[in-house]
PDB file of C-alpha atoms and ligand atoms in Angstrom:
ATOM      1  CA  MET A  25     -35.940 -14.575  -3.454  1.00  0.00           C
ATOM      2  CA  LEU A  26     -35.686 -18.003  -5.095  1.00  0.00           C
ATOM      3  CA  PRO A  27     -35.920 -21.304  -3.188  1.00  0.00           C
ATOM      4  CA  ALA A  28     -32.850 -22.244  -1.131  1.00  0.00           C
ATOM      5  CA  ASN A  29     -32.204 -25.334  -3.227  1.00  0.00           C
ATOM      6  CA  SER A  30     -31.684 -23.228  -6.380  1.00  0.00           C
ATOM      7  CA  PRO A  31     -28.125 -23.175  -7.768  1.00  0.00           C
ATOM      8  CA  ILE A  32     -25.419 -20.560  -7.258  1.00  0.00           C
ATOM      9  CA  GLY A  33     -24.164 -18.818 -10.406  1.00  0.00           C
ATOM     10  CA  ILE A  34     -20.435 -18.111 -10.652  1.00  0.00           C
ATOM     11  CA  PHE A  35     -18.580 -16.487 -13.511  1.00  0.00           C
ATOM     12  CA  ASP A  36     -15.147 -15.394 -14.680  1.00  0.00           C
ATOM     13  CA  SER A  37     -13.456 -14.675 -17.989  1.00  0.00           C
ATOM     14  CA  GLY A  38     -12.048 -18.211 -17.967  1.00  0.00           C
ATOM     15  CA  ILE A  39     -10.474 -20.698 -15.593  1.00  0.00           C
ATOM     16  CA  GLY A  40      -9.515 -18.263 -12.798  1.00  0.00           C
ATOM     17  CA  GLY A  41     -12.917 -18.325 -11.129  1.00  0.00           C
ATOM     18  CA  LEU A  42     -12.587 -22.090 -10.747  1.00  0.00           C
ATOM     19  CA  THR A  43     -10.258 -21.346  -7.821  1.00  0.00           C
ATOM     20  CA  VAL A  44     -13.211 -19.611  -6.141  1.00  0.00           C
ATOM     21  CA  ALA A  45     -15.751 -22.236  -7.286  1.00  0.00           C
ATOM     22  CA  ALA A  46     -13.580 -25.019  -5.849  1.00  0.00           C
ATOM     23  CA  ALA A  47     -13.400 -23.248  -2.463  1.00  0.00           C
ATOM     24  CA  ILE A  48     -17.196 -22.784  -2.488  1.00  0.00           C
ATOM     25  CA  HIS A  49     -17.697 -26.441  -3.354  1.00  0.00           C
ATOM     26  CA  LYS A  50     -15.422 -27.455  -0.480  1.00  0.00           C
ATOM     27  CA  LEU A  51     -17.112 -25.213   2.084  1.00  0.00           C
ATOM     28  CA  LEU A  52     -20.687 -25.720   0.860  1.00  0.00           C
ATOM     29  CA  PRO A  53     -20.854 -29.198  -0.702  1.00  0.00           C
ATOM     30  CA  GLU A  54     -24.671 -29.202  -0.648  1.00  0.00           C
ATOM     31  CA  GLU A  55     -24.844 -26.293  -3.064  1.00  0.00           C
ATOM     32  CA  GLN A  56     -25.279 -26.843  -6.790  1.00  0.00           C
ATOM     33  CA  LEU A  57     -22.941 -24.600  -8.794  1.00  0.00           C
ATOM     34  CA  ILE A  58     -23.430 -23.264 -12.300  1.00  0.00           C
ATOM     35  CA  TYR A  59     -20.113 -21.929 -13.587  1.00  0.00           C
ATOM     36  CA  PHE A  60     -19.682 -19.775 -16.666  1.00  0.00           C
ATOM     37  CA  GLY A  61     -16.190 -19.196 -18.121  1.00  0.00           C
ATOM     38  CA  ASP A  62     -16.307 -16.494 -20.782  1.00  0.00           C
ATOM     39  CA  THR A  63     -13.473 -18.075 -22.753  1.00  0.00           C
ATOM     40  CA  ALA A  64     -14.528 -16.383 -26.001  1.00  0.00           C
ATOM     41  CA  HIS A  65     -13.583 -13.043 -24.438  1.00  0.00           C
ATOM     42  CA  VAL A  66     -10.663 -13.921 -22.137  1.00  0.00           C
ATOM     43  CA  PRO A  67      -8.623 -11.980 -21.078  1.00  0.00           C
ATOM     44  CA  TYR A  68     -10.937  -9.336 -19.618  1.00  0.00           C
ATOM     45  CA  GLY A  69      -7.965  -7.510 -18.163  1.00  0.00           C
ATOM     46  CA  ASP A  70      -7.095  -5.456 -21.235  1.00  0.00           C
ATOM     47  CA  LYS A  71     -10.674  -4.584 -22.188  1.00  0.00           C
ATOM     48  CA  SER A  72     -12.601  -1.426 -21.358  1.00  0.00           C
ATOM     49  CA  GLU A  73     -14.839  -1.352 -18.292  1.00  0.00           C
ATOM     50  CA  GLU A  74     -17.783  -0.689 -20.578  1.00  0.00           C
ATOM     51  CA  LEU A  75     -17.229  -3.845 -22.613  1.00  0.00           C
ATOM     52  CA  ILE A  76     -16.708  -5.935 -19.471  1.00  0.00           C
ATOM     53  CA  ARG A  77     -20.006  -4.609 -18.092  1.00  0.00           C
ATOM     54  CA  THR A  78     -21.759  -5.784 -21.270  1.00  0.00           C
ATOM     55  CA  TYR A  79     -20.292  -9.288 -20.888  1.00  0.00           C
ATOM     56  CA  ALA A  80     -21.112  -9.394 -17.161  1.00  0.00           C
ATOM     57  CA  GLU A  81     -24.729  -8.340 -17.750  1.00  0.00           C
ATOM     58  CA  ARG A  82     -25.181 -10.967 -20.453  1.00  0.00           C
ATOM     59  CA  ILE A  83     -23.772 -13.758 -18.288  1.00  0.00           C
ATOM     60  CA  THR A  84     -25.792 -12.674 -15.247  1.00  0.00           C
ATOM     61  CA  ASN A  85     -28.989 -12.667 -17.333  1.00  0.00           C
ATOM     62  CA  PHE A  86     -28.223 -16.225 -18.437  1.00  0.00           C
ATOM     63  CA  LEU A  87     -27.524 -17.384 -14.873  1.00  0.00           C
ATOM     64  CA  LEU A  88     -30.637 -15.748 -13.467  1.00  0.00           C
ATOM     65  CA  ASN A  89     -33.195 -16.125 -16.240  1.00  0.00           C
ATOM     66  CA  GLU A  90     -32.255 -19.491 -17.677  1.00  0.00           C
ATOM     67  CA  LYS A  91     -30.548 -21.211 -14.773  1.00  0.00           C
ATOM     68  CA  LYS A  92     -32.642 -19.629 -11.987  1.00  0.00           C
ATOM     69  CA  CYS A  93     -29.649 -19.023  -9.739  1.00  0.00           C
ATOM     70  CA  LYS A  94     -30.357 -17.762  -6.230  1.00  0.00           C
ATOM     71  CA  ALA A  95     -27.076 -15.827  -5.918  1.00  0.00           C
ATOM     72  CA  ILE A  96     -24.358 -14.549  -8.243  1.00  0.00           C
ATOM     73  CA  VAL A  97     -20.629 -14.684  -7.484  1.00  0.00           C
ATOM     74  CA  ILE A  98     -18.490 -12.474  -9.732  1.00  0.00           C
ATOM     75  CA  ALA A  99     -15.399 -14.689  -9.452  1.00  0.00           C
ATOM     76  CA  CYS A 100     -13.224 -12.201 -11.292  1.00  0.00           C
ATOM     77  CA  ASN A 101     -11.519  -9.071  -9.976  1.00  0.00           C
ATOM     78  CA  THR A 102     -11.677  -7.306 -13.321  1.00  0.00           C
ATOM     79  CA  ALA A 103     -15.428  -7.891 -13.680  1.00  0.00           C
ATOM     80  CA  SER A 104     -15.933  -7.036  -9.988  1.00  0.00           C
ATOM     81  CA  ALA A 105     -14.125  -3.718 -10.528  1.00  0.00           C
ATOM     82  CA  ALA A 106     -16.099  -2.911 -13.672  1.00  0.00           C
ATOM     83  CA  ALA A 107     -19.565  -4.347 -13.081  1.00  0.00           C
ATOM     84  CA  TYR A 108     -20.223  -5.057  -9.392  1.00  0.00           C
ATOM     85  CA  SER A 109     -22.054  -1.815  -8.510  1.00  0.00           C
ATOM     86  CA  LEU A 110     -24.219  -2.074 -11.610  1.00  0.00           C
ATOM     87  CA  LEU A 111     -25.275  -5.664 -10.865  1.00  0.00           C
ATOM     88  CA  ARG A 112     -25.656  -5.094  -7.122  1.00  0.00           C
ATOM     89  CA  ASP A 113     -27.960  -2.105  -7.655  1.00  0.00           C
ATOM     90  CA  ARG A 114     -29.971  -3.827 -10.348  1.00  0.00           C
ATOM     91  CA  TYR A 115     -30.719  -6.949  -8.275  1.00  0.00           C
ATOM     92  CA  LYS A 116     -30.910  -5.334  -4.841  1.00  0.00           C
ATOM     93  CA  GLY A 117     -33.459  -7.110  -2.637  1.00  0.00           C
ATOM     94  CA  ALA A 118     -33.915  -9.879  -5.241  1.00  0.00           C
ATOM     95  CA  VAL A 119     -30.624 -11.769  -5.654  1.00  0.00           C
ATOM     96  CA  PRO A 120     -27.426 -11.386  -3.616  1.00  0.00           C
ATOM     97  CA  VAL A 121     -24.452 -10.427  -5.807  1.00  0.00           C
ATOM     98  CA  ILE A 122     -20.995 -11.085  -4.357  1.00  0.00           C
ATOM     99  CA  ASN A 123     -17.733  -9.654  -5.621  1.00  0.00           C
ATOM    100  CA  VAL A 124     -14.216 -10.911  -4.942  1.00  0.00           C
ATOM    101  CA  ILE A 125     -12.684  -7.564  -3.974  1.00  0.00           C
ATOM    102  CA  ASP A 126     -14.427  -6.631  -0.712  1.00  0.00           C
ATOM    103  CA  PRO A 127     -13.723  -9.918   1.137  1.00  0.00           C
ATOM    104  CA  MET A 128     -10.053  -9.586   0.166  1.00  0.00           C
ATOM    105  CA  ILE A 129      -9.864  -5.984   1.408  1.00  0.00           C
ATOM    106  CA  GLU A 130     -11.371  -7.128   4.730  1.00  0.00           C
ATOM    107  CA  ALA A 131      -8.843  -9.973   5.066  1.00  0.00           C
ATOM    108  CA  VAL A 132      -5.878  -7.665   4.457  1.00  0.00           C
ATOM    109  CA  ILE A 133      -6.952  -4.821   6.720  1.00  0.00           C
ATOM    110  CA  ALA A 134      -7.799  -7.235   9.537  1.00  0.00           C
ATOM    111  CA  ASP A 135      -4.230  -8.547   9.546  1.00  0.00           C
ATOM    112  CA  ASP A 136      -2.225  -6.378  11.934  1.00  0.00           C
ATOM    113  CA  GLU A 137       1.096  -7.839  10.781  1.00  0.00           C
ATOM    114  CA  ILE A 138       0.635  -6.328   7.335  1.00  0.00           C
ATOM    115  CA  LYS A 139       1.966  -2.779   7.170  1.00  0.00           C
ATOM    116  CA  SER A 140       2.949  -2.652   3.525  1.00  0.00           C
ATOM    117  CA  VAL A 141       1.213  -4.573   0.776  1.00  0.00           C
ATOM    118  CA  GLY A 142       1.717  -5.171  -2.934  1.00  0.00           C
ATOM    119  CA  ILE A 143      -1.207  -5.598  -5.311  1.00  0.00           C
ATOM    120  CA  ILE A 144      -0.880  -7.488  -8.594  1.00  0.00           C
ATOM    121  CA  ALA A 145      -3.788  -7.613 -11.016  1.00  0.00           C
ATOM    122  CA  THR A 146      -4.874  -7.016 -14.580  1.00  0.00           C
ATOM    123  CA  LYS A 147      -4.475  -3.595 -16.177  1.00  0.00           C
ATOM    124  CA  THR A 148      -8.204  -2.877 -15.899  1.00  0.00           C
ATOM    125  CA  THR A 149      -8.343  -3.766 -12.188  1.00  0.00           C
ATOM    126  CA  ILE A 150      -5.292  -1.641 -11.344  1.00  0.00           C
ATOM    127  CA  SER A 151      -6.414   1.323 -13.433  1.00  0.00           C
ATOM    128  CA  SER A 152      -9.910   1.191 -11.891  1.00  0.00           C
ATOM    129  CA  GLY A 153      -8.152   2.173  -8.628  1.00  0.00           C
ATOM    130  CA  VAL A 154     -10.634   0.127  -6.617  1.00  0.00           C
ATOM    131  CA  TYR A 155      -8.098  -1.578  -4.315  1.00  0.00           C
ATOM    132  CA  GLN A 156      -6.120   1.631  -3.835  1.00  0.00           C
ATOM    133  CA  GLU A 157      -9.277   3.617  -2.978  1.00  0.00           C
ATOM    134  CA  LYS A 158     -10.619   1.013  -0.540  1.00  0.00           C
ATOM    135  CA  PHE A 159      -7.265   0.542   1.232  1.00  0.00           C
ATOM    136  CA  SER A 160      -6.795   4.324   1.589  1.00  0.00           C
ATOM    137  CA  ARG A 161     -10.286   4.748   2.975  1.00  0.00           C
ATOM    138  CA  ARG A 162     -10.432   1.686   5.237  1.00  0.00           C
ATOM    139  CA  LYS A 163      -6.868   1.696   6.607  1.00  0.00           C
ATOM    140  CA  PRO A 164      -5.012   4.951   5.915  1.00  0.00           C
ATOM    141  CA  SER A 165      -1.871   3.660   7.664  1.00  0.00           C
ATOM    142  CA  LEU A 166      -1.454   0.806   5.182  1.00  0.00           C
ATOM    143  CA  ILE A 167       1.208   1.369   2.533  1.00  0.00           C
ATOM    144  CA  TYR A 168       0.340  -0.173  -0.815  1.00  0.00           C
ATOM    145  CA  HIS A 169       2.059  -0.555  -4.178  1.00  0.00           C
ATOM    146  CA  ALA A 170      -0.041  -1.583  -7.176  1.00  0.00           C
ATOM    147  CA  LEU A 171       1.458  -3.211 -10.258  1.00  0.00           C
ATOM    148  CA  PRO A 172      -0.412  -4.296 -13.385  1.00  0.00           C
ATOM    149  CA  THR A 173       0.762  -7.758 -14.464  1.00  0.00           C
ATOM    150  CA  PRO A 174      -1.025  -8.141 -17.800  1.00  0.00           C
ATOM    151  CA  LEU A 175       0.806 -11.212 -19.062  1.00  0.00           C
ATOM    152  CA  LEU A 176      -0.140 -13.465 -16.169  1.00  0.00           C
ATOM    153  CA  ALA A 177      -3.832 -14.275 -16.774  1.00  0.00           C
ATOM    154  CA  GLY A 178      -3.310 -15.178 -20.448  1.00  0.00           C
ATOM    155  CA  MET A 179      -0.244 -17.227 -19.556  1.00  0.00           C
ATOM    156  CA  ILE A 180      -2.208 -19.201 -16.942  1.00  0.00           C
ATOM    157  CA  GLU A 181      -5.238 -19.564 -19.199  1.00  0.00           C
ATOM    158  CA  GLU A 182      -2.954 -21.200 -21.755  1.00  0.00           C
ATOM    159  CA  GLY A 183      -1.720 -23.658 -19.143  1.00  0.00           C
ATOM    160  CA  PHE A 184       1.705 -22.034 -18.684  1.00  0.00           C
ATOM    161  CA  TYR A 185       2.459 -22.308 -14.988  1.00  0.00           C
ATOM    162  CA  ASN A 186       5.098 -24.084 -12.927  1.00  0.00           C
ATOM    163  CA  ASN A 187       7.513 -23.951 -15.839  1.00  0.00           C
ATOM    164  CA  ASN A 188      10.499 -21.879 -17.037  1.00  0.00           C
ATOM    165  CA  ILE A 189       8.330 -19.405 -18.876  1.00  0.00           C
ATOM    166  CA  SER A 190       6.088 -18.574 -15.936  1.00  0.00           C
ATOM    167  CA  THR A 191       9.097 -18.359 -13.596  1.00  0.00           C
ATOM    168  CA  ALA A 192      10.877 -15.897 -15.915  1.00  0.00           C
ATOM    169  CA  ILE A 193       7.791 -13.705 -16.352  1.00  0.00           C
ATOM    170  CA  LEU A 194       7.085 -13.711 -12.623  1.00  0.00           C
ATOM    171  CA  GLU A 195      10.671 -12.781 -11.768  1.00  0.00           C
ATOM    172  CA  GLN A 196      10.436  -9.844 -14.114  1.00  0.00           C
ATOM    173  CA  TYR A 197       7.236  -8.558 -12.467  1.00  0.00           C
ATOM    174  CA  LEU A 198       8.035  -9.370  -8.836  1.00  0.00           C
ATOM    175  CA  SER A 199      11.438  -7.676  -8.967  1.00  0.00           C
ATOM    176  CA  TYR A 200       9.520  -4.369  -9.090  1.00  0.00           C
ATOM    177  CA  PRO A 201      11.599  -2.341  -6.560  1.00  0.00           C
ATOM    178  CA  PRO A 202       8.711  -1.295  -4.221  1.00  0.00           C
ATOM    179  CA  PHE A 203       7.873  -4.999  -3.778  1.00  0.00           C
ATOM    180  CA  GLN A 204      11.206  -5.714  -2.115  1.00  0.00           C
ATOM    181  CA  ASP A 205       9.930  -4.410   1.273  1.00  0.00           C
ATOM    182  CA  ILE A 206       6.340  -5.641   1.361  1.00  0.00           C
ATOM    183  CA  ASP A 207       4.888  -7.894   4.100  1.00  0.00           C
ATOM    184  CA  GLY A 208       1.932  -9.052   2.027  1.00  0.00           C
ATOM    185  CA  LEU A 209       0.938  -9.458  -1.609  1.00  0.00           C
ATOM    186  CA  VAL A 210      -2.660  -9.360  -2.818  1.00  0.00           C
ATOM    187  CA  LEU A 211      -3.248 -11.758  -5.704  1.00  0.00           C
ATOM    188  CA  ALA A 212      -5.974  -9.530  -7.116  1.00  0.00           C
ATOM    189  CA  CYS A 213      -6.859 -11.797 -10.013  1.00  0.00           C
ATOM    190  CA  THR A 214      -8.593 -15.114  -9.515  1.00  0.00           C
ATOM    191  CA  HIS A 215      -6.218 -16.782 -11.982  1.00  0.00           C
ATOM    192  CA  TYR A 216      -3.208 -16.166  -9.729  1.00  0.00           C
ATOM    193  CA  PRO A 217      -3.743 -18.863  -7.056  1.00  0.00           C
ATOM    194  CA  LEU A 218      -2.574 -21.230  -9.786  1.00  0.00           C
ATOM    195  CA  ILE A 219       0.883 -19.610  -9.549  1.00  0.00           C
ATOM    196  CA  LYS A 220       0.834 -19.092  -5.791  1.00  0.00           C
ATOM    197  CA  ASN A 221       3.619 -21.613  -5.181  1.00  0.00           C
ATOM    198  CA  GLU A 222       5.896 -19.932  -7.687  1.00  0.00           C
ATOM    199  CA  ILE A 223       5.237 -16.524  -6.133  1.00  0.00           C
ATOM    200  CA  ASN A 224       5.907 -17.970  -2.693  1.00  0.00           C
ATOM    201  CA  THR A 225       9.186 -19.412  -3.912  1.00  0.00           C
ATOM    202  CA  TYR A 226      10.223 -16.054  -5.359  1.00  0.00           C
ATOM    203  CA  PHE A 227       9.730 -14.393  -1.949  1.00  0.00           C
ATOM    204  CA  ASN A 228      11.243 -17.361  -0.052  1.00  0.00           C
ATOM    205  CA  GLY A 229       7.992 -17.672   1.879  1.00  0.00           C
ATOM    206  CA  LYS A 230       8.633 -14.304   3.572  1.00  0.00           C
ATOM    207  CA  VAL A 231       5.664 -12.431   2.102  1.00  0.00           C
ATOM    208  CA  LYS A 232       2.106 -13.385   3.075  1.00  0.00           C
ATOM    209  CA  LEU A 233       0.009 -14.080  -0.009  1.00  0.00           C
ATOM    210  CA  PHE A 234      -3.698 -13.176  -0.042  1.00  0.00           C
ATOM    211  CA  ASP A 235      -6.030 -14.798  -2.533  1.00  0.00           C
ATOM    212  CA  SER A 236      -9.773 -14.556  -2.768  1.00  0.00           C
ATOM    213  CA  ALA A 237     -10.891 -18.208  -2.900  1.00  0.00           C
ATOM    214  CA  GLN A 238     -11.533 -19.027   0.783  1.00  0.00           C
ATOM    215  CA  VAL A 239     -12.535 -15.536   1.885  1.00  0.00           C
ATOM    216  CA  VAL A 240     -15.114 -15.273  -0.884  1.00  0.00           C
ATOM    217  CA  ALA A 241     -16.523 -18.732  -0.073  1.00  0.00           C
ATOM    218  CA  ALA A 242     -16.842 -17.696   3.590  1.00  0.00           C
ATOM    219  CA  ARG A 243     -18.538 -14.427   2.618  1.00  0.00           C
ATOM    220  CA  LEU A 244     -21.002 -16.297   0.389  1.00  0.00           C
ATOM    221  CA  GLN A 245     -21.800 -18.711   3.228  1.00  0.00           C
ATOM    222  CA  TRP A 246     -22.481 -15.777   5.564  1.00  0.00           C
ATOM    223  CA  ILE A 247     -24.792 -14.067   3.072  1.00  0.00           C
ATOM    224  CA  LEU A 248     -26.734 -17.230   2.225  1.00  0.00           C
ATOM    225  CA  GLN A 249     -27.176 -17.941   5.929  1.00  0.00           C
ATOM    226  CA  LYS A 250     -28.396 -14.405   6.576  1.00  0.00           C
ATOM    227  CA  GLU A 251     -30.898 -14.625   3.702  1.00  0.00           C
ATOM    228  CA  ASN A 252     -32.050 -18.152   4.639  1.00  0.00           C
ATOM    229  CA  LEU A 253     -30.761 -19.383   1.300  1.00  0.00           C
ATOM    230  CA  LEU A 254     -28.436 -22.195   2.366  1.00  0.00           C
ATOM    231  CA  SER A 255     -29.329 -25.440   0.612  1.00  0.00           C
ATOM    232  CA  GLU A 256     -29.703 -28.511   2.795  1.00  0.00           C
ATOM    233  CA  LYS A 257     -29.536 -31.070   0.047  1.00  0.00           C
ATOM    234  CA  ARG A 258     -27.909 -30.800  -3.351  1.00  0.00           C
ATOM    235  CA  CYS A 259     -30.525 -30.818  -6.106  1.00  0.00           C
ATOM    236  CA  GLY A 260     -28.307 -31.512  -9.106  1.00  0.00           C
ATOM    237  CA  ASN A 261     -24.747 -31.775 -10.409  1.00  0.00           C
ATOM    238  CA  ASN A 262     -22.484 -28.800 -10.886  1.00  0.00           C
ATOM    239  CA  HIS A 263     -22.559 -27.493 -14.454  1.00  0.00           C
ATOM    240  CA  PHE A 264     -19.751 -25.784 -16.331  1.00  0.00           C
ATOM    241  CA  TYR A 265     -20.419 -23.591 -19.341  1.00  0.00           C
ATOM    242  CA  VAL A 266     -17.916 -21.899 -21.649  1.00  0.00           C
ATOM    243  CA  SER A 267     -18.465 -19.397 -24.438  1.00  0.00           C
ATOM    244  CA  ASP A 268     -15.674 -21.034 -26.462  1.00  0.00           C
ATOM    245  CA  PHE A 269     -14.307 -24.519 -26.001  1.00  0.00           C
ATOM    246  CA  THR A 270     -10.632 -24.600 -24.959  1.00  0.00           C
ATOM    247  CA  GLU A 271      -8.525 -27.568 -23.963  1.00  0.00           C
ATOM    248  CA  SER A 272      -6.863 -25.688 -21.131  1.00  0.00           C
ATOM    249  CA  PHE A 273     -10.250 -24.956 -19.589  1.00  0.00           C
ATOM    250  CA  GLU A 274     -11.256 -28.589 -19.778  1.00  0.00           C
ATOM    251  CA  HIS A 275      -7.936 -29.618 -18.260  1.00  0.00           C
ATOM    252  CA  SER A 276      -8.341 -27.137 -15.396  1.00  0.00           C
ATOM    253  CA  THR A 277     -11.920 -28.122 -14.586  1.00  0.00           C
ATOM    254  CA  HIS A 278     -10.594 -31.656 -14.182  1.00  0.00           C
ATOM    255  CA  ILE A 279      -7.837 -30.453 -11.838  1.00  0.00           C
ATOM    256  CA  PHE A 280     -10.405 -28.735  -9.629  1.00  0.00           C
ATOM    257  CA  PHE A 281     -13.475 -30.921  -9.951  1.00  0.00           C
ATOM    258  CA  GLY A 282     -12.329 -34.341 -11.165  1.00  0.00           C
ATOM    259  CA  HIS A 283     -13.317 -36.157 -14.313  1.00  0.00           C
ATOM    260  CA  GLN A 284     -17.066 -36.166 -13.880  1.00  0.00           C
ATOM    261  CA  VAL A 285     -17.122 -32.610 -15.265  1.00  0.00           C
ATOM    262  CA  GLN A 286     -18.778 -32.158 -18.629  1.00  0.00           C
ATOM    263  CA  LEU A 287     -18.128 -28.860 -20.349  1.00  0.00           C
ATOM    264  CA  GLN A 288     -21.012 -27.309 -22.232  1.00  0.00           C
ATOM    265  CA  HIS A 289     -20.458 -24.751 -24.933  1.00  0.00           C
ATOM    266  CA  ILE A 290     -22.989 -21.962 -25.173  1.00  0.00           C
ATOM    267  CA  THR A 291     -23.096 -18.699 -27.123  1.00  0.00           C
ATOM    268  CA  LEU A 292     -24.847 -15.892 -25.282  1.00  0.00           C
ATOM    269  CA  SER A 293     -26.485 -13.045 -27.140  1.00  0.00           C
TER     270      SER A 293
HETATM  271  N1  DGL B  15      -9.599 -13.839 -13.414  1.00  0.00           N
HETATM  272  C1  DGL B  15      -9.762 -12.499 -13.733  1.00  0.00           C
HETATM  273  C2  DGL B  15      -9.549 -11.510 -12.621  1.00  0.00           C
HETATM  274  O1  DGL B  15      -9.696 -11.889 -11.480  1.00  0.00           O
HETATM  275  C3  DGL B  15      -9.586 -11.985 -15.113  1.00  0.00           C
HETATM  276  C4  DGL B  15      -8.341 -12.204 -15.834  1.00  0.00           C
HETATM  277  C5  DGL B  15      -8.518 -11.752 -17.251  1.00  0.00           C
HETATM  278  O2  DGL B  15      -9.398 -12.266 -17.924  1.00  0.00           O
HETATM  279  O3  DGL B  15      -7.780 -10.850 -17.675  1.00  0.00           O
HETATM  280  O4  DGL B  15      -9.281 -10.365 -12.849  1.00  0.00           O
END
């Protein structure tokens, strides 16, 4: 294990994981965060699991070998579905690896008011069947309906939210007939908290929305505590890396982390 004042590595295909990073920063302000947005390859959601595993391995190597991170947070459902078991098994006993799916499953199944749930996510996450399998196994009484919503991550990445275009696309997806009777909706993509208000408006606030940001931050806190890895004093600023510079990413880092953020462009091989 690395020293407790080492940074935490967090990655996503782009800006979505910033929703998780911001929740971690809020809960654990003494931790230094190293964020990697794989903007050269966004969206992950229409790529094969094999290709996503290659990207995830490359980013994890960078975070561990060059940045000496003490823990890795896969702040992306698609990468969690495709690469979590590989990374967990590889770094077992050395570095904790946290995915965004398991804490969300726990939050949904613990909520007794939720009898029927919708799941929206990228094509790769839905076709991996990971949410469906875990819900069936952990709470057989829960009814679930999964819908791939492939346009959403790209739309958000391009800065299209809270406008006519995002409202029209969301209405098209959310009018999926099985969603008309759900009690809860799992936002199974870390980009989607950015459109949470619009989704809430569509359902008139009558459907409980689950997103991974806070539950993943709480899970990370628990694991770091258990492994004696909680930092007591921040040892450096947060750093944000991208594999391709995009204006929307820069804009979003400022929304979440203020203007002190400096984006660094890096090509991983
Ligand atoms: N934010 C991601 C997720 O949670 C990926 C979206 C994408 O790149 O397609 O699935």
